[in-house]
PDB file of C-alpha atoms and ligand atoms in Angstrom:
ATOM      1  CA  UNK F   1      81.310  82.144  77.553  1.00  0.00           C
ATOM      2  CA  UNK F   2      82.388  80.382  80.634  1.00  0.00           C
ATOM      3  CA  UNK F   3      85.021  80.780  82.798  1.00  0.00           C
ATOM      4  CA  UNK F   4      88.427  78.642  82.599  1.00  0.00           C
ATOM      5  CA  UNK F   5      87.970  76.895  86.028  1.00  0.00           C
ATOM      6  CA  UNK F   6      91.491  76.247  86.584  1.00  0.00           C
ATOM      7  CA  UNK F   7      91.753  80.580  86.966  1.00  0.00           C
ATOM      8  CA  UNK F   8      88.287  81.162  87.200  1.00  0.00           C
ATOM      9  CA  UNK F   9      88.932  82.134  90.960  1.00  0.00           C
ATOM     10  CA  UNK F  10      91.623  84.508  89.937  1.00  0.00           C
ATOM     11  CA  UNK F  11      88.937  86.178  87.754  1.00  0.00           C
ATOM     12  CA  UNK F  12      85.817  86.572  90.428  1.00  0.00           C
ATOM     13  CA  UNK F  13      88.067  87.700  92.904  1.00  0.00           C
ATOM     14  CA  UNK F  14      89.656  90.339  90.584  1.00  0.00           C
ATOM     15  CA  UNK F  15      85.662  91.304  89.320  1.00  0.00           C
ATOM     16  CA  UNK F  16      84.198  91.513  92.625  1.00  0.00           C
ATOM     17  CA  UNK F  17      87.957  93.773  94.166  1.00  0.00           C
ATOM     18  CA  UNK F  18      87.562  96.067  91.116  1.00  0.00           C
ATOM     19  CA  UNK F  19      83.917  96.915  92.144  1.00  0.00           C
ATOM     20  CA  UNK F  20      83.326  96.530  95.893  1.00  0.00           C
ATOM     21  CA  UNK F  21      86.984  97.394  97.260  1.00  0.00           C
ATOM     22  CA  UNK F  22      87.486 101.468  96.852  1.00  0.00           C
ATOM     23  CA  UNK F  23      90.270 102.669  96.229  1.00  0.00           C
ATOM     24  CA  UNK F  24      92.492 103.420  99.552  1.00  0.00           C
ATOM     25  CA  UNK F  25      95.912 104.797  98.771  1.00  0.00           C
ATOM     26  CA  UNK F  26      96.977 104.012 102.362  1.00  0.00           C
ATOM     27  CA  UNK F  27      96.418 100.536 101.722  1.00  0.00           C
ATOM     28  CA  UNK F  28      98.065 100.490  98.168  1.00  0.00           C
ATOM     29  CA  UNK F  29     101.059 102.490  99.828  1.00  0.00           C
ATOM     30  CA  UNK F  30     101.461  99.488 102.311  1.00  0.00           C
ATOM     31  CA  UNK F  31     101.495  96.822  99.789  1.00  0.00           C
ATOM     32  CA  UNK F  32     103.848  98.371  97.628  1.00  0.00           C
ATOM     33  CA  UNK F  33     106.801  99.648 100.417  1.00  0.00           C
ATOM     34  CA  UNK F  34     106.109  96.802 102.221  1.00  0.00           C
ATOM     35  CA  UNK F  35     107.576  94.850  98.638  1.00  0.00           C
ATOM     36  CA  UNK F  36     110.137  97.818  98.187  1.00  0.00           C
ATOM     37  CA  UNK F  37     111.464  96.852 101.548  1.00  0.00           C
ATOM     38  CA  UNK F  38     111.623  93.161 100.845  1.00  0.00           C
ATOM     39  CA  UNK F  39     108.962  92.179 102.923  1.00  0.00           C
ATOM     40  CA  UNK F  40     107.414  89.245 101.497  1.00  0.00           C
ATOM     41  CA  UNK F  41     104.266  89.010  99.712  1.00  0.00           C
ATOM     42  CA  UNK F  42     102.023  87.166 102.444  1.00  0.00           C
ATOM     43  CA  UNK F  43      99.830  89.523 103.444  1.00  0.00           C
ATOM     44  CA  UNK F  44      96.327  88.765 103.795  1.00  0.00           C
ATOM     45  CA  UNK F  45      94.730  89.682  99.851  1.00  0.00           C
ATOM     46  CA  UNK F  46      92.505  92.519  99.805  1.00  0.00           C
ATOM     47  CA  UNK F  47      89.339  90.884 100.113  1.00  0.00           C
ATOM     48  CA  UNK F  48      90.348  88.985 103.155  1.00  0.00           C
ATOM     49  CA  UNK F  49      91.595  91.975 104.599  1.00  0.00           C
ATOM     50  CA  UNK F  50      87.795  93.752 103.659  1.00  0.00           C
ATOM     51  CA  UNK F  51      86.041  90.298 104.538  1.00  0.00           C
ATOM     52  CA  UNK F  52      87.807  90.693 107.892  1.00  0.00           C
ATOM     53  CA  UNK F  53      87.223  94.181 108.737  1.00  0.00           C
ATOM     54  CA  UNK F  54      83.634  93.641 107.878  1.00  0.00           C
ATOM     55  CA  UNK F  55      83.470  90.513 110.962  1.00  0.00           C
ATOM     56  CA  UNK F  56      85.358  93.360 113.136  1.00  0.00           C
ATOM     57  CA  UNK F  57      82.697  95.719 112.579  1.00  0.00           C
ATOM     58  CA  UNK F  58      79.665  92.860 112.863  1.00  0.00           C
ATOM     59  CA  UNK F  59      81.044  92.032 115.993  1.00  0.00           C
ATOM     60  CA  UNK F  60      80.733  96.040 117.099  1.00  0.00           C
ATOM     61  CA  UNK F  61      84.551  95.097 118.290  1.00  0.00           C
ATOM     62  CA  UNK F  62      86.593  98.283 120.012  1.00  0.00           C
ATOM     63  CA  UNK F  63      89.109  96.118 120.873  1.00  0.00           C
ATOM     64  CA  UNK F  64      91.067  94.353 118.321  1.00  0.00           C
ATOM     65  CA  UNK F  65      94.318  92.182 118.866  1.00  0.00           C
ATOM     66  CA  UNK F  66      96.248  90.841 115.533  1.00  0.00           C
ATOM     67  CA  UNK F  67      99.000  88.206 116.223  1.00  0.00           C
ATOM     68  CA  UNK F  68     101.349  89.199 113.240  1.00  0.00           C
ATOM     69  CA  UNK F  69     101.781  91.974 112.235  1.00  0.00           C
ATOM     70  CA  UNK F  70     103.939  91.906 108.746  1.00  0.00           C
ATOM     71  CA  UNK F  71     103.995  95.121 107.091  1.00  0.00           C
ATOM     72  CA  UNK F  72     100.710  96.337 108.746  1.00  0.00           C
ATOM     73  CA  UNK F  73      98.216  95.872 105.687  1.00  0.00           C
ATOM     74  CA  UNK F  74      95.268  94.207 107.395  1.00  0.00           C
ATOM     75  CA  UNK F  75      96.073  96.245 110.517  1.00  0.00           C
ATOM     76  CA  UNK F  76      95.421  99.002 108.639  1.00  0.00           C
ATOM     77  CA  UNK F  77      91.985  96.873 107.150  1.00  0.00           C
ATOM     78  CA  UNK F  78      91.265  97.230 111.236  1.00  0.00           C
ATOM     79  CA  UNK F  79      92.753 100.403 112.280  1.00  0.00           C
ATOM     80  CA  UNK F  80      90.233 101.724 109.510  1.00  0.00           C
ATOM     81  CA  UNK F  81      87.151  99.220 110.674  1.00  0.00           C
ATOM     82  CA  UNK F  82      87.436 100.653 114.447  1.00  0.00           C
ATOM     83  CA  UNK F  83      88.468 104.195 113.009  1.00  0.00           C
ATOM     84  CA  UNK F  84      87.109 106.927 116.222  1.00  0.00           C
ATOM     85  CA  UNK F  85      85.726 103.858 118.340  1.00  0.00           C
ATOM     86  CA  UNK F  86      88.797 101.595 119.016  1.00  0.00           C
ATOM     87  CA  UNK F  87      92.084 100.308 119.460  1.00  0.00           C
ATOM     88  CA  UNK F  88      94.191  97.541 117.190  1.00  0.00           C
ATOM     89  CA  UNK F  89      97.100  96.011 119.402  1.00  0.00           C
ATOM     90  CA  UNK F  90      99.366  93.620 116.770  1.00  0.00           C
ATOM     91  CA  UNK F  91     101.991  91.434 117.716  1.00  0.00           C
ATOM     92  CA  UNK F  92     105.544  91.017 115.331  1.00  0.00           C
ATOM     93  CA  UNK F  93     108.630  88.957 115.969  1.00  0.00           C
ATOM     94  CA  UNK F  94     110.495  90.713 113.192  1.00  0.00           C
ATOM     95  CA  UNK F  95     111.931  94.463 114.084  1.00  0.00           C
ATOM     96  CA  UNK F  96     112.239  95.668 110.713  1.00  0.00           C
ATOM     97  CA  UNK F  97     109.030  93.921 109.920  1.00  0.00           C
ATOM     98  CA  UNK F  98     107.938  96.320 112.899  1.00  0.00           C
ATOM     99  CA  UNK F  99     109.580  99.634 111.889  1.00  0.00           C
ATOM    100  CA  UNK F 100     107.957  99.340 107.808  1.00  0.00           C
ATOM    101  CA  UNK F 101     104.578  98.338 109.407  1.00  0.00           C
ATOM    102  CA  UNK F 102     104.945 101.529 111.409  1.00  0.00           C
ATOM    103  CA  UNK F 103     105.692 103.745 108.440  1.00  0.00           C
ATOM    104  CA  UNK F 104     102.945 102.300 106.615  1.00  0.00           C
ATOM    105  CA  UNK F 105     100.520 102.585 109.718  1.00  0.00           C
ATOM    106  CA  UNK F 106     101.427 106.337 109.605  1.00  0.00           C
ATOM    107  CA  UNK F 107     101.127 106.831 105.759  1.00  0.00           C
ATOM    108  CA  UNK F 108      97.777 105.489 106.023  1.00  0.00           C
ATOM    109  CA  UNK F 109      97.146 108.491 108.518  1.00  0.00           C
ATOM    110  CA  UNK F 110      96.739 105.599 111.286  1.00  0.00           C
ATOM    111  CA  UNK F 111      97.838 107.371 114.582  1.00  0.00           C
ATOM    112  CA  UNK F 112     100.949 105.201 116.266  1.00  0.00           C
ATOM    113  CA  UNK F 113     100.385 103.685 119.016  1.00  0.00           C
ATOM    114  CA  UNK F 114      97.000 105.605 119.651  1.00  0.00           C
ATOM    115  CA  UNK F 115      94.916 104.173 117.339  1.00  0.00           C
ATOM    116  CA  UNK F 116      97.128 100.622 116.873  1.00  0.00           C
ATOM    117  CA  UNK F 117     100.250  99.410 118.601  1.00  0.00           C
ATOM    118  CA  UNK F 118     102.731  97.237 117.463  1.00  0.00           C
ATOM    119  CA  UNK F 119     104.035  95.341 119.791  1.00  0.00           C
ATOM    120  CA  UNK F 120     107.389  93.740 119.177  1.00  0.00           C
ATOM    121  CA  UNK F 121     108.280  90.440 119.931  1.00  0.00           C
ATOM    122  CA  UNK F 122     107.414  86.871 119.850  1.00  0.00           C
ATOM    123  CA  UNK F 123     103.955  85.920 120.516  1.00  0.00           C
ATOM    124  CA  UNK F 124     104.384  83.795 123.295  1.00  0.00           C
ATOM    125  CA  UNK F 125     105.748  86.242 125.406  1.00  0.00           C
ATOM    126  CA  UNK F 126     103.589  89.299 124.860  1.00  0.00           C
ATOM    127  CA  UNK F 127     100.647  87.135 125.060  1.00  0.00           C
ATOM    128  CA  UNK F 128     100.985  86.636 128.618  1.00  0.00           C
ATOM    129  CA  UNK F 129     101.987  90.350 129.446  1.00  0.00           C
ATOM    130  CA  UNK F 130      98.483  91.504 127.502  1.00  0.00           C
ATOM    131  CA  UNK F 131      96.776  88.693 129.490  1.00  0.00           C
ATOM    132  CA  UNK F 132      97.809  90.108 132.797  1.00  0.00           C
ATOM    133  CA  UNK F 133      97.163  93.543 132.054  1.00  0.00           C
ATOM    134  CA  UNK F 134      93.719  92.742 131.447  1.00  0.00           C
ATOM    135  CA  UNK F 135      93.561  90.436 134.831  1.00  0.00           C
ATOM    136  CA  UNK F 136      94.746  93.789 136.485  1.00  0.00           C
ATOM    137  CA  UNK F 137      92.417  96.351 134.580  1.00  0.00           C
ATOM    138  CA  UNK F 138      94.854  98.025 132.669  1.00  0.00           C
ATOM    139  CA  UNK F 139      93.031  97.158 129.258  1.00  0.00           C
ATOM    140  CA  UNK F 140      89.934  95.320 128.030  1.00  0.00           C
ATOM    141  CA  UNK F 141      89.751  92.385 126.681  1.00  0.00           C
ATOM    142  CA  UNK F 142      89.090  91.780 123.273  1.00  0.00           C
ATOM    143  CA  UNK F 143      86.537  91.591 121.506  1.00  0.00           C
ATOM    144  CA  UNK F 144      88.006  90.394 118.041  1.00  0.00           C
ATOM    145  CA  UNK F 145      91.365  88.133 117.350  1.00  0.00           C
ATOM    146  CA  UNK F 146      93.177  87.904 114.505  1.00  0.00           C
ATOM    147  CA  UNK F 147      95.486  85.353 114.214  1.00  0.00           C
ATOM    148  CA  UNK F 148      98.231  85.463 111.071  1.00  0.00           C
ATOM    149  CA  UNK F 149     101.434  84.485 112.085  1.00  0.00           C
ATOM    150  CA  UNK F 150     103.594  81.189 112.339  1.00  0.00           C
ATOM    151  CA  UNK F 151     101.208  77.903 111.722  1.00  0.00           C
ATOM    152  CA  UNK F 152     103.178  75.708 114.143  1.00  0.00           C
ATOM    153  CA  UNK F 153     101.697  77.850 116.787  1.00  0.00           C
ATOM    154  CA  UNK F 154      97.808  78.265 115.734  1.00  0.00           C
ATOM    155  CA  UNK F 155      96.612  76.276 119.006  1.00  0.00           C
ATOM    156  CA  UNK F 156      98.942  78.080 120.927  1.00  0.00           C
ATOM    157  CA  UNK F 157      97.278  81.193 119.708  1.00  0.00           C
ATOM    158  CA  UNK F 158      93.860  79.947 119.950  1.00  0.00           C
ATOM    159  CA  UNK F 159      94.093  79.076 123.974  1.00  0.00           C
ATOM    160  CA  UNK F 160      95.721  82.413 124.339  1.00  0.00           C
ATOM    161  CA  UNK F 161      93.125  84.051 122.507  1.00  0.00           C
ATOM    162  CA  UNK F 162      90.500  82.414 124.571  1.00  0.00           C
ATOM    163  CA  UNK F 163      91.852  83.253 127.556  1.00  0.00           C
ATOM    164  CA  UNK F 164      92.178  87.330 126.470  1.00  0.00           C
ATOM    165  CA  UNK F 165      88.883  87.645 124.848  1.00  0.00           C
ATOM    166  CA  UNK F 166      85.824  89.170 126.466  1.00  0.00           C
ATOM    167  CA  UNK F 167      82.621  87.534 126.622  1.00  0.00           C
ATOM    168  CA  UNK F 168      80.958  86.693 122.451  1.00  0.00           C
ATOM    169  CA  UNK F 169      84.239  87.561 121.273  1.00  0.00           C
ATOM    170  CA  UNK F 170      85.197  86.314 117.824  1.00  0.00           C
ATOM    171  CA  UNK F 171      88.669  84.436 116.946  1.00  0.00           C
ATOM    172  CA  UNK F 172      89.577  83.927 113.771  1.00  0.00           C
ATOM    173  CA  UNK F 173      92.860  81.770 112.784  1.00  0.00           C
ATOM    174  CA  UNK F 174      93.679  82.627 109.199  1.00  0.00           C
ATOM    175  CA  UNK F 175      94.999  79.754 106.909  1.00  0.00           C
ATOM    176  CA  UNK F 176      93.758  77.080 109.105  1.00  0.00           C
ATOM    177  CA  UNK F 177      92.815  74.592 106.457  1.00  0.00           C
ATOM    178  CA  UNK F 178      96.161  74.220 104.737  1.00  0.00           C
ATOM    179  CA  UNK F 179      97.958  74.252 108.248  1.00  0.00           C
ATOM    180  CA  UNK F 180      95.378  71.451 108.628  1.00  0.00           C
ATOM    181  CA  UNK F 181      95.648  69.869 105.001  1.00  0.00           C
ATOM    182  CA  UNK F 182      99.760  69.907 104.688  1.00  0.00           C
ATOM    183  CA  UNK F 183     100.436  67.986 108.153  1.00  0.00           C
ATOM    184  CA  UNK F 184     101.652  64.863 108.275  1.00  0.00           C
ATOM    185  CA  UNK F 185      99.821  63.726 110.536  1.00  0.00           C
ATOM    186  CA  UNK F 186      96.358  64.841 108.877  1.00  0.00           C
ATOM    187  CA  UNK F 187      93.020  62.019 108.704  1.00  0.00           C
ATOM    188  CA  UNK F 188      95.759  59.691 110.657  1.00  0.00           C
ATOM    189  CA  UNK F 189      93.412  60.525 114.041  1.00  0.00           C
ATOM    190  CA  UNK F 190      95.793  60.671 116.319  1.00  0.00           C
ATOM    191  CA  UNK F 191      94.038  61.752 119.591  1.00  0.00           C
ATOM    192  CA  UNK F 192      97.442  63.106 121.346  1.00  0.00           C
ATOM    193  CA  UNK F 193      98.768  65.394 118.566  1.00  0.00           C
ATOM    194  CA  UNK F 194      97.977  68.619 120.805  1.00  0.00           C
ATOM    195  CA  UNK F 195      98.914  71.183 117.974  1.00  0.00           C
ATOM    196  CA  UNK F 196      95.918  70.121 115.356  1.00  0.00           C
ATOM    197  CA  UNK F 197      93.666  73.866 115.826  1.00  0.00           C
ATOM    198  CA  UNK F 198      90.943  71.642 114.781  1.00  0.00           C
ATOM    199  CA  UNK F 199      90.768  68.948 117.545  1.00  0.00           C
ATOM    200  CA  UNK F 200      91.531  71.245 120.018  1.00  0.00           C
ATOM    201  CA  UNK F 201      88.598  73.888 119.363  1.00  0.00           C
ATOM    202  CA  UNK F 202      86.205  70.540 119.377  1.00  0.00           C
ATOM    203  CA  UNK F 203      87.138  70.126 122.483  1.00  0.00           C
ATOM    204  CA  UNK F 204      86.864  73.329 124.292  1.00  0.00           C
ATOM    205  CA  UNK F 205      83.675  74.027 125.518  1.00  0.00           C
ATOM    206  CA  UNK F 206      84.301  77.889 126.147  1.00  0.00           C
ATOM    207  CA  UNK F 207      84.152  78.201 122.240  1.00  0.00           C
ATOM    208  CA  UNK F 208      82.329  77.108 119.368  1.00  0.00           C
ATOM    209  CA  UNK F 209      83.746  77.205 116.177  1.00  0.00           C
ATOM    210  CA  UNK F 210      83.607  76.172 112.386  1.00  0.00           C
ATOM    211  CA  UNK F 211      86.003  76.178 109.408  1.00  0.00           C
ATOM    212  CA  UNK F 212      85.269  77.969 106.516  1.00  0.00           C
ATOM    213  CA  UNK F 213      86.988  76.164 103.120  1.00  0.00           C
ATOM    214  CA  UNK F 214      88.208  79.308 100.840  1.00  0.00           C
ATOM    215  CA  UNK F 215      89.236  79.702  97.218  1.00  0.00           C
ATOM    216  CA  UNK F 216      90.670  83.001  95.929  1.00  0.00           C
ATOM    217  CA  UNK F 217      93.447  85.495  94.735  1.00  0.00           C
ATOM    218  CA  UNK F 218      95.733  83.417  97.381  1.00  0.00           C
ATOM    219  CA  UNK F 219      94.767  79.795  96.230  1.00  0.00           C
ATOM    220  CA  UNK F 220      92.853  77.082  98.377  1.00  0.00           C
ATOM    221  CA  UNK F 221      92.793  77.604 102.172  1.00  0.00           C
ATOM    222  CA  UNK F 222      90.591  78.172 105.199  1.00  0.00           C
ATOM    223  CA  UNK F 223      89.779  79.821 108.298  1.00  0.00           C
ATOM    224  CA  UNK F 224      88.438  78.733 111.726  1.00  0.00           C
ATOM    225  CA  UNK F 225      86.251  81.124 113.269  1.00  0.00           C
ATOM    226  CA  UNK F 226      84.908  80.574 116.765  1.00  0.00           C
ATOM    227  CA  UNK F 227      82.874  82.793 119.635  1.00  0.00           C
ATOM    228  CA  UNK F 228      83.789  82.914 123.043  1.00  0.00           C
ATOM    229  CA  UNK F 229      80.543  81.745 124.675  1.00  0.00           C
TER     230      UNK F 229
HETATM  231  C1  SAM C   1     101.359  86.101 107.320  1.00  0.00           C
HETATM  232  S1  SAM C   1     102.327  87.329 108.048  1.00  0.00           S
HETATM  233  C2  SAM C   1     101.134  88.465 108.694  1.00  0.00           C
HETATM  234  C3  SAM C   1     100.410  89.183 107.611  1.00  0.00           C
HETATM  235  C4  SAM C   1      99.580  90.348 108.100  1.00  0.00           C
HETATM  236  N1  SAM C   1      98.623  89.922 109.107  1.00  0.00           N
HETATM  237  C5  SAM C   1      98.817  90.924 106.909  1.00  0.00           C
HETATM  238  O1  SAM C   1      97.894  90.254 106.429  1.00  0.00           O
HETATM  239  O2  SAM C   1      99.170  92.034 106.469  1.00  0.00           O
HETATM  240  C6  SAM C   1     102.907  86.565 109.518  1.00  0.00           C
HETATM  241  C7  SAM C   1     103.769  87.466 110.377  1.00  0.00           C
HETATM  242  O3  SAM C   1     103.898  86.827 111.651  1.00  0.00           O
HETATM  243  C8  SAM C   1     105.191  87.089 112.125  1.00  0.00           C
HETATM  244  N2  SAM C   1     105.530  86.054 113.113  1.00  0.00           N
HETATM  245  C9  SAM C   1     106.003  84.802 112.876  1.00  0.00           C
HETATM  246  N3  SAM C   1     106.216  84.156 114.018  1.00  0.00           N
HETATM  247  C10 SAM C   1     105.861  84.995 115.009  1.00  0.00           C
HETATM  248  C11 SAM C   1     105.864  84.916 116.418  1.00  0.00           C
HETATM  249  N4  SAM C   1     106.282  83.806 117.044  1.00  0.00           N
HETATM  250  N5  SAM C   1     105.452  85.975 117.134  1.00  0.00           N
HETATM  251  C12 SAM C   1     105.019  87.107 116.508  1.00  0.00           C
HETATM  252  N6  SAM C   1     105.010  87.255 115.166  1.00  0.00           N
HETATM  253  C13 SAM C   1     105.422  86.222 114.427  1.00  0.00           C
HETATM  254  C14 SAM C   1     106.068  87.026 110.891  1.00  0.00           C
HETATM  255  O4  SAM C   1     107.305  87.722 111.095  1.00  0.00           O
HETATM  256  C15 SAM C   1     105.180  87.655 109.833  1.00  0.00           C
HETATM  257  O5  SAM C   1     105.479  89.021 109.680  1.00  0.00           O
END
């Protein structure tokens, strides 16, 4: 019997959670407060958040930096990845965004702000404070970025992310094919419009990157992953 291919996506993704994600109560606990305290429901699914704790451990990364934060679930996916060998440092805009992702961190017996922390407060502006810590050897760069918060920002993010990472470290923008696919100005080609992720990575020569087309629990997307040559 085959498949009904307009949910068929639904259905693999449900078949391959139910045997190849364990069980993690920590995790569950996140998703569900994280709803109780009306957060909404745009965390990462749980085979993203696996798929991306798996390139976090590929890349042997000890330093991971998340750019939104949310209610913490695929910080914990990372807290849990680097578990004895690392540090998670997320950025969130949102205090009470903060505080649940915090008491979900903590549930998940993720120590606060030992193992991860959660900085607070737009992107832009604790970007450059991490960057400058690292120019003065107060931290490492990193070896793994994680971008997830607002899409107006991506290539923002991504020349940031550049600039912080160490040497072969990985970037990868989450839902950078519908930020990509919904824009106006999308297959138009216009060679000024500086906030298109795409045309900006193609262009840098301290990266190289590819998008990766997705289909899942969360619907039709993408992600651009790059190195840091
Ligand atoms: C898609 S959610 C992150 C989901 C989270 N990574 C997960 O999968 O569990 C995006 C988050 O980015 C935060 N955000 C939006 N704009 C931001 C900004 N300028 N600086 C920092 N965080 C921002 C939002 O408040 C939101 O919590």
């Amino acid at each position: 019997m085959s498949l009904d291919p307009t949910t068929q996506h639904e259905t693999v993704d449900s078949y391959v959670a139910s045997h190849l994600i364990r069980k993690n109560e920590g995790l569950d606990h996140a998703y569900q407060n994280s709803t109780n305290q009306g957060l909404p429901m745009i965390a990462v699914s749980p085979i993203q958040g696996k798929f991306t704790s798996l390139l976090a451990t590929l890349s042997s990364a000890r330093n991971v930096l998340e750019i939104g934060t949310l209610g913490g679930y695929s910080t914990i996916w990372f807290a849990e990845a680097l578990k004895g060998r690392g540090k998670v440092t997320s950025i969130e805009i949102d205090s009470h965004r903060r505080d649940v992702a915090i008491e979900n961190l903590r549930f998940a017996g993720v120590q606060v702000p030992d193992e991860v922390d959660v900085r607070l407060g737009a992107a832009l502006d604790v970007l450059p404070t991490l960057k400058s810590e690292i120019e003065q050897g107060q931290r490492e760069p990193f070896d793994f970025i994680f971008v997830d918060a607002d899409w107006d920002n991506q290539a923002n993010y991504f020349d940031y992310a550049v600039e912080l990472s160490a040497k072969r470290g990985v970037i990868y923008v989450d839902n950078a094919v519908r930020n990509l696919v919904e824009r106006e100005s999308f297959g138009k080609g216009d060679p000024k419009d500086a906030t298109d992720l795409v045309a900006r990575a193609g262009k840098d020569d301290r990266v190289d990157a590819i998008v990766m087309q997705t289909v899942g629990a969360k619907e039709y997307d993408g992600f651009l992953l790059a190195i840091v040559k």
